Short mmCIF file of C-alpha atoms in Angstrom, two decimals:
data_model
loop_
_atom_site.label_atom_id
_atom_site.label_comp_id
_atom_site.label_asym_id
_atom_site.label_seq_id
_atom_site.Cartn_x
_atom_site.Cartn_y
_atom_site.Cartn_z
CA MET A 1 80.15 88.39 22.80
CA VAL A 2 83.47 87.81 21.13
CA LEU A 3 85.19 84.48 20.74
CA LYS A 4 88.94 84.68 20.18
CA VAL A 5 91.12 81.78 19.34
CA GLU A 6 94.84 82.33 19.50
CA ASN A 7 97.67 80.26 18.12
CA LEU A 8 95.63 77.10 18.15
CA ARG A 9 97.59 73.94 17.50
CA VAL A 10 95.84 70.60 17.24
CA GLY A 11 97.12 67.22 16.12
CA TYR A 12 96.20 63.60 15.87
CA GLY A 13 99.16 61.71 17.30
CA LYS A 14 102.31 63.08 15.72
CA ILE A 15 100.54 64.65 12.79
CA GLU A 16 99.83 68.30 13.31
CA VAL A 17 96.65 69.40 11.62
CA LEU A 18 96.41 72.97 12.88
CA LYS A 19 99.68 74.81 13.02
CA GLY A 20 98.81 77.89 15.00
CA ILE A 21 95.51 79.46 14.07
CA THR A 22 94.27 82.80 15.27
CA LEU A 23 90.74 83.91 14.59
CA GLU A 24 87.90 85.92 16.00
CA VAL A 25 84.13 85.55 15.85
CA SER A 26 81.78 88.20 17.13
CA GLN A 27 78.10 88.20 17.92
CA GLY A 28 75.72 89.30 15.19
CA LYS A 29 78.23 88.76 12.42
CA ILE A 30 79.03 86.02 10.00
CA THR A 31 82.65 84.95 9.94
CA ALA A 32 83.66 82.56 7.19
CA LEU A 33 86.37 79.94 7.19
CA VAL A 34 87.16 78.67 3.70
CA GLY A 35 89.76 76.28 2.43
CA ALA A 36 90.32 73.05 0.59
CA ASN A 37 89.47 69.61 1.90
CA GLY A 38 91.87 68.59 4.64
CA ALA A 39 92.96 72.15 5.39
CA GLY A 40 91.73 71.72 8.98
CA LYS A 41 88.36 73.49 8.97
CA SER A 42 86.41 70.79 10.78
CA THR A 43 89.33 70.24 13.15
CA THR A 44 89.15 73.91 14.07
CA LEU A 45 85.48 73.64 14.95
CA MET A 46 85.94 70.39 16.86
CA ALA A 47 88.73 71.96 18.90
CA ILE A 48 86.63 75.01 19.72
CA SER A 49 83.76 72.73 20.78
CA GLY A 50 86.05 70.91 23.19
CA ILE A 51 85.97 67.56 21.40
CA LEU A 52 89.63 67.72 20.35
CA PRO A 53 92.25 68.84 22.84
CA PHE A 54 94.49 71.84 22.18
CA LYS A 55 98.17 71.05 21.92
CA GLU A 56 98.88 74.69 22.33
CA GLY A 57 97.01 77.95 22.11
CA SER A 58 94.17 79.54 23.97
CA MET A 59 90.56 80.47 23.67
CA GLU A 60 89.01 83.62 25.03
CA LEU A 61 85.39 84.48 25.52
CA ASP A 62 84.77 88.18 26.05
CA GLY A 63 88.35 88.57 27.13
CA ARG A 64 88.10 85.72 29.64
CA ARG A 65 90.35 82.80 29.00
CA ILE A 66 88.73 79.41 28.89
CA LYS A 67 90.94 76.47 29.34
CA ARG A 68 90.41 72.73 29.11
CA ILE A 69 86.71 72.58 29.64
CA ARG A 70 84.26 69.89 28.68
CA PRO A 71 82.11 70.09 25.57
CA ASP A 72 78.95 70.47 27.64
CA GLU A 73 80.45 73.46 29.44
CA ILE A 74 81.32 75.07 26.10
CA VAL A 75 77.70 74.58 25.02
CA SER A 76 76.40 76.09 28.22
CA ARG A 77 78.58 79.14 27.59
CA GLY A 78 76.80 79.66 24.32
CA ILE A 79 79.11 78.12 21.73
CA VAL A 80 77.18 75.47 19.83
CA GLN A 81 78.13 73.47 16.75
CA VAL A 82 76.12 72.11 13.86
CA PRO A 83 78.47 69.33 12.79
CA GLU A 84 79.37 68.27 9.29
CA GLY A 85 77.07 65.60 7.90
CA ARG A 86 74.25 66.91 10.15
CA ARG A 87 74.47 64.00 12.60
CA VAL A 88 70.92 64.20 13.79
CA PHE A 89 69.87 61.39 16.13
CA ARG A 90 68.24 59.21 13.50
CA GLY A 91 66.37 56.85 15.78
CA LEU A 92 64.84 59.69 17.78
CA THR A 93 61.91 61.79 16.66
CA VAL A 94 62.24 65.32 15.37
CA LEU A 95 60.77 66.67 18.59
CA GLU A 96 63.13 64.58 20.73
CA ASN A 97 66.10 65.86 18.73
CA LEU A 98 65.02 69.41 19.45
CA GLN A 99 64.48 68.66 23.14
CA LEU A 100 67.97 67.22 23.35
CA GLY A 101 69.37 70.42 21.89
CA ALA A 102 68.12 72.09 25.10
CA PHE A 103 69.57 69.35 27.30
CA GLY A 104 71.72 71.76 29.26
CA ARG A 105 68.78 73.94 30.25
CA GLN A 106 66.01 71.48 31.03
CA LYS A 107 64.67 73.48 33.90
CA ASP A 108 64.26 76.50 31.67
CA ARG A 109 60.55 77.12 31.16
CA THR A 110 61.10 78.67 27.74
CA VAL A 111 62.08 75.41 26.05
CA LYS A 112 58.59 74.97 24.65
CA GLU A 113 58.53 78.48 23.23
CA ASP A 114 61.91 77.87 21.65
CA ILE A 115 60.64 74.75 19.96
CA GLU A 116 57.83 76.84 18.51
CA ARG A 117 60.40 79.36 17.36
CA VAL A 118 62.34 76.65 15.51
CA TYR A 119 59.08 75.47 13.96
CA ARG A 120 58.44 79.00 12.72
CA LEU A 121 61.90 79.09 11.11
CA PHE A 122 61.43 75.61 9.59
CA PRO A 123 57.70 74.89 9.31
CA ILE A 124 58.34 71.48 7.75
CA LEU A 125 59.84 70.29 11.06
CA SER A 126 56.57 70.95 12.83
CA GLU A 127 54.76 68.73 10.33
CA ARG A 128 57.31 66.01 10.88
CA GLN A 129 57.74 66.34 14.62
CA LYS A 130 56.69 62.82 15.49
CA GLN A 131 58.73 61.21 12.71
CA GLU A 132 62.10 59.61 13.31
CA ALA A 133 64.85 61.94 12.16
CA GLY A 134 66.36 59.18 10.02
CA THR A 135 63.31 59.28 7.75
CA LEU A 136 63.79 62.97 6.87
CA SER A 137 65.34 64.13 3.61
CA GLY A 138 68.84 65.56 3.64
CA GLY A 139 67.61 69.14 3.59
CA GLU A 140 65.14 68.50 6.40
CA GLN A 141 67.88 66.85 8.45
CA GLN A 142 70.05 69.90 7.98
CA MET A 143 67.19 72.11 9.15
CA LEU A 144 66.74 69.85 12.14
CA ALA A 145 70.47 69.97 12.93
CA ILE A 146 70.38 73.77 12.87
CA GLY A 147 67.15 73.85 14.86
CA ARG A 148 68.60 71.45 17.42
CA ALA A 149 71.64 73.69 17.87
CA LEU A 150 69.42 76.77 18.22
CA MET A 151 67.65 75.05 21.11
CA ALA A 152 70.83 75.49 23.15
CA LYS A 153 70.42 79.28 22.76
CA PRO A 154 73.78 79.87 21.15
CA LYS A 155 75.51 83.20 21.18
CA ILE A 156 77.99 81.80 18.72
CA LEU A 157 76.98 79.15 16.24
CA LEU A 158 79.60 77.03 14.52
CA LEU A 159 78.37 75.64 11.22
CA ASP A 160 80.27 72.96 9.34
CA GLU A 161 79.32 72.67 5.66
CA PRO A 162 75.61 73.28 6.05
CA SER A 163 75.02 73.16 2.28
CA LEU A 164 76.88 69.92 1.62
CA GLY A 165 74.98 67.58 -0.67
CA LEU A 166 71.78 69.64 -0.77
CA ALA A 167 69.74 70.87 -3.72
CA PRO A 168 70.25 74.57 -4.59
CA LEU A 169 66.68 75.50 -3.61
CA VAL A 170 67.14 73.96 -0.16
CA VAL A 171 70.50 75.61 0.23
CA GLU A 172 68.92 78.98 -0.45
CA LYS A 173 66.30 78.36 2.22
CA ILE A 174 68.95 77.40 4.75
CA PHE A 175 71.10 80.42 3.94
CA ASP A 176 68.04 82.65 4.36
CA VAL A 177 67.53 81.27 7.83
CA LEU A 178 71.20 81.78 8.69
CA LEU A 179 70.84 85.46 7.80
CA LYS A 180 67.79 85.65 10.07
CA ILE A 181 69.68 84.04 12.90
CA GLN A 182 72.53 86.46 12.42
CA ALA A 183 70.13 89.38 12.41
CA GLU A 184 68.85 88.20 15.79
CA GLY A 185 72.31 88.75 17.14
CA VAL A 186 73.94 85.33 16.95
CA GLY A 187 77.51 85.19 15.79
CA ILE A 188 78.17 82.61 13.10
CA LEU A 189 81.41 80.88 12.23
CA LEU A 190 80.69 79.36 8.86
CA VAL A 191 82.76 76.65 7.25
CA GLU A 192 81.50 76.33 3.72
CA GLN A 193 82.48 74.75 0.44
CA ASN A 194 80.11 77.14 -1.24
CA ALA A 195 82.75 79.82 -0.87
CA ARG A 196 80.99 82.38 -3.01
CA TRP A 197 77.96 82.63 -0.77
CA ALA A 198 80.04 82.40 2.39
CA LEU A 199 82.32 85.24 1.34
CA GLU A 200 79.44 87.40 0.20
CA ALA A 201 77.69 87.07 3.52
CA ALA A 202 80.73 87.23 5.73
CA ALA A 203 81.81 90.37 7.48
CA TRP A 204 85.22 88.82 7.89
CA ALA A 205 86.74 85.70 6.37
CA TYR A 206 89.74 83.51 6.82
CA VAL A 207 91.39 81.31 4.22
CA LEU A 208 92.87 78.15 5.66
CA GLU A 209 95.56 76.17 3.90
CA THR A 210 97.17 73.03 5.37
CA GLY A 211 96.61 74.12 8.92
CA LYS A 212 97.53 77.76 8.57
CA ILE A 213 95.63 80.91 7.90
CA VAL A 214 97.10 82.31 4.72
CA LEU A 215 94.71 85.16 4.06
CA GLU A 216 92.07 87.11 5.88
CA GLY A 217 89.93 90.13 5.23
CA GLU A 218 86.43 91.40 4.59
CA GLY A 219 84.41 88.75 2.79
CA ARG A 220 83.63 90.87 -0.25
CA LYS A 221 87.21 91.95 -0.63
CA LEU A 222 88.43 88.38 -0.57
CA LEU A 223 85.87 87.65 -3.25
CA MET A 224 87.80 90.04 -5.50
CA ASN A 225 91.14 88.51 -4.70
CA THR A 226 92.53 86.67 -7.76
CA GLN A 227 94.21 84.02 -5.64
CA VAL A 228 90.96 83.21 -3.88
CA ARG A 229 88.99 83.26 -7.15
CA LYS A 230 91.37 80.77 -8.70
CA ALA A 231 91.55 78.40 -5.75
CA TYR A 232 88.00 78.41 -4.41
CA LEU A 233 85.66 79.84 -6.99
CA GLY A 234 86.94 77.84 -9.93
CA GLU A 235 87.89 80.78 -12.10
CA MET B 1 48.43 15.71 31.76
CA SER B 2 47.50 16.25 28.17
CA HIS B 3 49.94 17.16 25.45
CA LEU B 4 48.82 20.75 25.38
CA GLU B 5 49.04 21.07 29.14
CA THR B 6 52.57 19.73 29.24
CA PHE B 7 53.51 22.16 26.52
CA LEU B 8 51.95 25.10 28.34
CA GLN B 9 53.48 24.06 31.64
CA GLN B 10 56.95 24.00 30.11
CA LEU B 11 56.25 27.34 28.48
CA ILE B 12 55.37 28.87 31.84
CA ASN B 13 58.46 27.41 33.48
CA GLY B 14 60.52 28.69 30.57
CA LEU B 15 58.91 32.11 30.72
CA THR B 16 59.87 32.47 34.37
CA ILE B 17 63.56 31.83 33.84
CA GLY B 18 63.34 33.72 30.56
CA MET B 19 62.27 36.84 32.42
CA ILE B 20 65.36 36.54 34.61
CA TYR B 21 67.55 36.11 31.50
CA ALA B 22 65.88 39.15 29.99
CA LEU B 23 66.63 41.33 33.03
CA ILE B 24 70.30 40.34 32.85
CA ALA B 25 70.41 40.61 29.07
CA LEU B 26 69.29 44.24 29.36
CA GLY B 27 72.52 45.08 31.20
CA TYR B 28 74.63 43.55 28.43
CA THR B 29 72.72 45.22 25.68
CA MET B 30 72.55 48.68 27.25
CA VAL B 31 76.27 48.77 27.89
CA TYR B 32 77.06 47.40 24.44
CA GLY B 33 74.72 49.93 22.88
CA ILE B 34 76.48 52.85 24.44
CA ILE B 35 80.17 51.94 24.50
CA GLN B 36 80.30 48.85 22.27
CA LEU B 37 81.76 46.78 25.09
CA ILE B 38 80.64 43.30 25.98
CA ASN B 39 80.78 43.65 29.71
CA PHE B 40 81.83 40.16 30.73
CA ALA B 41 81.74 41.18 34.37
CA HIS B 42 77.97 41.57 34.16
CA GLY B 43 77.32 37.89 34.96
CA GLU B 44 79.24 38.32 38.21
CA ILE B 45 77.39 41.54 38.97
CA PHE B 46 74.17 39.57 38.59
CA ILE B 47 75.14 36.84 41.06
CA THR B 48 76.54 39.42 43.45
CA GLY B 49 72.97 40.70 43.59
CA ALA B 50 71.84 37.30 44.85
CA PHE B 51 74.53 37.41 47.54
CA PHE B 52 73.53 40.93 48.58
CA GLY B 53 69.99 39.65 48.90
CA LEU B 54 71.14 36.73 51.00
CA ALA B 55 73.18 39.04 53.25
CA VAL B 56 70.12 41.18 53.92
CA PHE B 57 68.02 38.10 54.56
CA SER B 58 70.40 36.85 57.22
CA LEU B 59 69.69 40.05 59.14
CA PHE B 60 66.04 39.02 59.43
CA PRO B 61 66.08 35.39 60.55
CA SER B 62 62.51 35.00 61.78
CA LEU B 63 60.08 35.02 58.94
CA THR B 64 56.55 35.82 59.96
CA GLN B 65 54.04 36.45 57.23
CA TRP B 66 54.39 40.22 57.34
CA ASN B 67 58.03 40.28 57.89
CA SER B 68 58.63 38.19 54.80
CA VAL B 69 57.22 40.73 52.34
CA PHE B 70 59.18 43.46 54.05
CA THR B 71 62.35 41.36 53.93
CA LEU B 72 61.85 40.60 50.28
CA VAL B 73 61.43 44.24 49.37
CA LEU B 74 64.55 45.05 51.36
CA MET B 75 66.48 42.29 49.61
CA PHE B 76 65.57 43.67 46.23
CA CYS B 77 66.45 47.22 47.26
CA ALA B 78 69.83 46.14 48.61
CA ALA B 79 70.65 44.03 45.57
CA MET B 80 69.67 46.74 43.11
CA ALA B 81 71.39 49.57 44.95
CA GLY B 82 74.48 47.51 45.67
CA CYS B 83 74.85 46.15 42.15
CA GLY B 84 74.06 49.52 40.58
CA LEU B 85 76.82 51.08 42.60
CA LEU B 86 79.16 48.23 41.81
CA GLY B 87 78.56 48.66 38.10
CA VAL B 88 79.19 52.39 38.27
CA VAL B 89 82.42 51.89 40.22
CA ILE B 90 83.67 49.22 37.81
CA GLU B 91 83.04 51.50 34.85
CA ARG B 92 84.72 54.41 36.58
CA ILE B 93 87.91 52.62 37.58
CA ALA B 94 88.29 49.92 34.94
CA TYR B 95 86.61 50.96 31.69
CA ARG B 96 86.67 54.75 31.61
CA PRO B 97 90.49 55.04 31.55
CA LEU B 98 90.38 52.75 28.51
CA ARG B 99 87.75 54.71 26.60
CA LYS B 100 90.18 55.51 23.83
CA ALA B 101 92.12 52.25 23.98
CA PRO B 102 91.57 49.46 21.44
CA ARG B 103 88.41 47.49 22.12
CA LEU B 104 90.30 44.31 22.83
CA ALA B 105 91.93 45.99 25.86
CA CYS B 106 88.51 46.73 27.34
CA LEU B 107 87.28 43.23 26.62
CA ILE B 108 90.21 41.66 28.40
CA THR B 109 89.77 44.07 31.31
CA ALA B 110 86.14 43.01 31.53
CA ILE B 111 87.16 39.36 31.69
CA GLY B 112 89.68 40.27 34.38
CA ILE B 113 87.07 42.07 36.44
CA SER B 114 84.84 39.06 36.10
CA PHE B 115 87.52 36.81 37.61
CA ILE B 116 88.23 39.29 40.41
CA LEU B 117 84.55 39.49 41.37
CA GLN B 118 84.19 35.72 41.28
CA ASN B 119 87.11 35.29 43.63
CA VAL B 120 85.98 38.03 45.96
CA LEU B 121 82.57 36.35 46.20
CA MET B 122 84.28 33.06 46.99
CA LEU B 123 86.43 34.67 49.65
CA ILE B 124 83.48 36.29 51.38
CA TRP B 125 80.81 33.61 51.07
CA GLY B 126 82.93 30.53 50.62
CA PRO B 127 83.23 28.00 47.82
CA VAL B 128 80.25 25.83 48.73
CA ASP B 129 76.72 26.35 47.46
CA LYS B 130 74.64 28.60 49.66
CA SER B 131 71.03 27.87 50.23
CA PHE B 132 68.74 30.73 49.38
CA PRO B 133 65.52 31.27 51.33
CA ALA B 134 62.26 30.15 49.77
CA PHE B 135 59.41 32.61 49.65
CA PHE B 136 55.72 31.93 48.97
CA LYS B 137 56.47 28.29 49.48
CA HIS B 138 53.33 26.35 48.82
CA SER B 139 51.00 28.78 47.22
CA ALA B 140 50.18 28.00 43.65
CA LEU B 141 47.46 28.60 41.18
CA THR B 142 46.18 25.48 39.42
CA VAL B 143 44.21 25.55 36.21
CA GLY B 144 43.41 21.98 35.24
CA ALA B 145 46.75 20.25 35.42
CA LEU B 146 48.63 23.49 34.97
CA ARG B 147 50.43 24.77 38.01
CA ILE B 148 51.66 28.29 38.30
CA THR B 149 53.42 28.85 41.59
CA PHE B 150 53.02 32.18 43.30
CA MET B 151 56.79 32.48 42.98
CA GLN B 152 56.60 32.22 39.20
CA GLY B 153 53.86 34.79 39.08
CA PHE B 154 55.88 37.06 41.28
CA ILE B 155 59.01 36.76 39.13
CA ILE B 156 57.12 37.32 35.91
CA THR B 157 55.18 40.35 37.12
CA THR B 158 58.09 41.97 38.94
CA SER B 159 60.29 41.63 35.86
CA LEU B 160 57.56 42.97 33.66
CA VAL B 161 57.09 45.99 35.89
CA MET B 162 60.83 46.67 35.80
CA MET B 163 60.92 46.40 32.03
CA ILE B 164 57.97 48.72 31.62
CA ALA B 165 59.66 51.19 33.96
CA LEU B 166 62.83 50.97 31.89
CA ARG B 167 60.89 51.52 28.71
CA PHE B 168 59.26 54.56 30.28
CA PHE B 169 62.63 55.90 31.37
CA VAL B 170 64.23 55.44 27.97
CA THR B 171 61.40 56.91 25.91
CA ARG B 172 59.88 59.57 28.17
CA THR B 173 62.57 61.16 30.31
CA MET B 174 65.24 63.56 29.07
CA LEU B 175 67.98 61.43 30.58
CA GLY B 176 66.61 58.40 28.75
CA LYS B 177 66.53 60.33 25.50
CA ALA B 178 70.10 61.42 26.12
CA LEU B 179 70.98 57.78 26.64
CA ARG B 180 69.55 56.86 23.27
CA ALA B 181 71.24 59.82 21.61
CA THR B 182 74.59 58.94 23.14
CA SER B 183 74.38 55.33 22.00
CA GLU B 184 73.58 56.53 18.52
CA ASP B 185 76.28 59.14 18.10
CA MET B 186 78.47 59.97 21.07
CA THR B 187 80.23 62.94 19.48
CA ALA B 188 76.99 64.54 18.35
CA ALA B 189 75.61 64.02 21.86
CA ARG B 190 78.61 65.81 23.34
CA LEU B 191 78.18 68.65 20.87
CA MET B 192 74.61 69.05 22.14
CA GLY B 193 75.85 69.62 25.64
CA ILE B 194 75.20 66.15 26.96
CA ASN B 195 77.75 65.05 29.55
CA VAL B 196 78.29 61.59 28.12
CA ASP B 197 80.38 60.38 31.08
CA LYS B 198 77.32 60.91 33.29
CA VAL B 199 75.09 59.20 30.78
CA ILE B 200 77.42 56.19 30.65
CA SER B 201 77.40 56.00 34.46
CA VAL B 202 73.61 56.03 34.47
CA CYS B 203 73.64 53.26 31.89
CA PHE B 204 75.84 51.09 34.10
CA LEU B 205 73.75 51.98 37.15
CA ILE B 206 70.49 50.85 35.57
CA GLY B 207 71.89 47.81 33.77
CA SER B 208 73.63 46.55 36.89
CA ALA B 209 70.62 47.26 39.14
CA LEU B 210 68.41 45.17 36.85
CA GLY B 211 71.03 42.42 36.89
CA GLY B 212 71.03 42.56 40.71
CA ALA B 213 67.26 42.20 40.81
CA GLY B 214 67.64 39.23 38.48
CA GLY B 215 70.11 37.76 40.95
CA VAL B 216 67.61 37.81 43.80
CA MET B 217 64.97 36.22 41.57
CA TYR B 218 67.42 33.55 40.48
CA GLY B 219 68.21 32.72 44.09
CA MET B 220 64.51 32.56 45.00
CA TYR B 221 63.75 30.32 42.07
CA TYR B 222 66.53 27.79 42.41
CA ASN B 223 67.07 28.06 46.18
CA THR B 224 70.81 27.65 45.96
CA ILE B 225 73.44 30.02 44.73
CA SER B 226 77.12 29.68 44.20
CA PHE B 227 79.90 32.12 43.42
CA HIS B 228 80.38 30.67 39.94
CA ASP B 229 76.73 30.76 38.89
CA GLY B 230 77.26 34.21 37.45
CA TYR B 231 79.42 32.83 34.70
CA LEU B 232 76.98 30.32 33.21
CA VAL B 233 73.84 32.39 33.65
CA GLY B 234 75.73 35.44 32.43
CA ILE B 235 76.73 33.73 29.21
CA LYS B 236 73.15 32.59 28.70
CA ALA B 237 71.83 36.09 29.18
CA PHE B 238 74.48 37.27 26.77
CA THR B 239 73.16 34.72 24.28
CA ALA B 240 69.70 36.17 24.85
CA ALA B 241 71.03 39.66 24.15
CA VAL B 242 72.63 38.47 20.91
CA LEU B 243 69.45 36.61 20.02
CA GLY B 244 67.47 39.81 20.29
CA GLY B 245 70.14 41.88 18.57
CA ILE B 246 72.83 43.24 20.82
CA GLY B 247 72.41 46.93 21.54
CA ASN B 248 68.64 46.69 21.20
CA VAL B 249 66.60 47.08 24.40
CA PRO B 250 63.29 45.47 23.36
CA GLY B 251 65.41 42.82 21.62
CA ALA B 252 67.07 41.85 24.90
CA MET B 253 63.65 41.40 26.52
CA LEU B 254 62.40 39.25 23.64
CA GLY B 255 65.64 37.33 23.37
CA GLY B 256 65.58 36.48 27.10
CA ILE B 257 62.02 35.26 26.99
CA ALA B 258 62.63 33.27 23.80
CA LEU B 259 65.74 31.62 25.19
CA GLY B 260 64.04 30.77 28.47
CA MET B 261 61.09 29.18 26.68
CA LEU B 262 63.30 27.17 24.32
CA GLU B 263 65.25 25.98 27.30
CA GLY B 264 62.06 25.09 29.15
CA LEU B 265 60.69 23.13 26.22
CA GLY B 266 64.02 21.39 25.70
CA ALA B 267 64.20 20.47 29.36
CA GLY B 268 60.63 19.25 29.35
CA TYR B 269 60.66 17.17 26.21
CA LEU B 270 64.20 15.89 26.04
CA SER B 271 66.09 16.11 29.25
CA SER B 272 66.83 18.84 31.73
CA ALA B 273 70.45 17.74 31.72
CA TRP B 274 70.63 19.07 28.18
CA LYS B 275 69.18 22.51 28.75
CA ASN B 276 72.51 24.29 28.73
CA VAL B 277 73.34 22.62 25.46
CA PHE B 278 70.28 24.25 23.88
CA ALA B 279 71.30 27.68 24.98
CA PHE B 280 74.75 27.34 23.51
CA LEU B 281 73.55 25.55 20.42
CA ILE B 282 71.36 28.57 19.81
CA LEU B 283 74.32 30.90 20.32
CA VAL B 284 76.47 29.00 17.85
CA ILE B 285 73.75 28.72 15.21
CA LEU B 286 72.91 32.38 15.69
CA LEU B 287 76.45 33.56 15.29
CA LEU B 288 76.76 31.47 12.15
CA CYS B 289 73.55 32.35 10.37
CA TRP B 290 71.94 35.36 11.94
CA PRO B 291 74.52 37.45 13.75
CA SER B 292 72.42 40.58 13.90
CA GLY B 293 69.62 38.97 15.91
CA ILE B 294 65.83 39.17 15.83
CA LEU B 295 65.50 42.90 16.14
CA ARG B 296 68.44 44.34 14.37
CA LYS B 297 69.61 47.64 15.68
CA SER B 298 69.38 50.23 12.97
CA ARG B 299 72.81 51.69 12.58
CA ASN B 300 74.17 54.18 10.17
CA GLU B 301 77.86 53.87 9.63
#
């Protein structure tokens, strides 16, 4: 499956945040979106998920145009987001959070197996399944947020800053799982402040600056780019 | 009657009306929990339930023993279905278009809807008090000097059953879980594929249906209803919801019962003419000293 976004423009009121973005995400690959704070990375993901309306532009899934559809319809077509700041349902238990991830396919008999699958990816969640999500540590909440999104059986997973505020050891664990998910054939659009890792893992990457894509290319090649090194890798 | 017995008697009387407050308070709190709107029309929805019940009753004028249970069940069904539908329709036409508008706009709309409903009730059923049929008239259980009428028992148990059913719905069913998730973080809920518009409709449906059931109980208990009763009782139930912590479902139940009992004790020991004063005194004191209520809703903002 290939998700194509073309000439996407999004704004809040009169302020235009995205000024015509074109990008492509395909199944089984990691695509990275890097850029400074306020460049419009989260806005891009929220627009793809159907939370923010397009002012202009189009979205194509496997060559079929999708227009103005509700967020739940986007999810049921296999595009699922893990939002920035994790946003797990704090007052609900770990298990309930996972069940809600599969909300759109309640009649599916495989939901239970999928929960087991998430527990295999993140064993700590299985130990904590009856605990309220708000009592989990930051890293565990991130694992839950990813697990919850996986419950929707995504073909394309949108990840917004999954490593934000987490200890390096936890980040490593989460990145390992992302590689596993990718290997299973899921396409990942990764927004990451940890640009080094993102670019290393990404088959293709886009650099976003104030609402425009200023650079794109293979992840490893961008890693060599002096401009990128200066701006995002602190060199 | 001994001291203790008087106290217990007032407590039982208070508990009965408290259960009715609790049922209505649930509607306020559920709606507030999900869209942060104080639905001022809810008091009118509640009393509309009583009128729906009355309308059904007038279809069955002759009350034989059997017939009366059947009629009662039918009255509850009509009130709950009618009010549930009314709540859904109000949300759809009056609140949903304002979802992104400032909160004050919604609040004023809610007050407007409340006036409209009040006037519609007056147009249909007239401005004078209507007498409401009495059920289980003379049956009562007496323990010493304590008297629990069958009616009180009926109101208390029926409300309890409804609350337990609600609790089951909210904690055990997927839709109930989606309701909790949506009230916690609407955007995250949408990202998980939950159709929040549907969830909000369900919330109005259930809250209003419970209010409608409360309306029939109110009519049965006091035997007269009037088009403007919704206002006063509604504000009291709102006080109960604030008392328990607005947005908190168990809190609304507790708050309703607590308010009813305080009112009962106040009416019993001081004067029943003052019972409304207690309710509002509690509201004022609460807003001053303890605005988050007994069971504070855990929020992360």
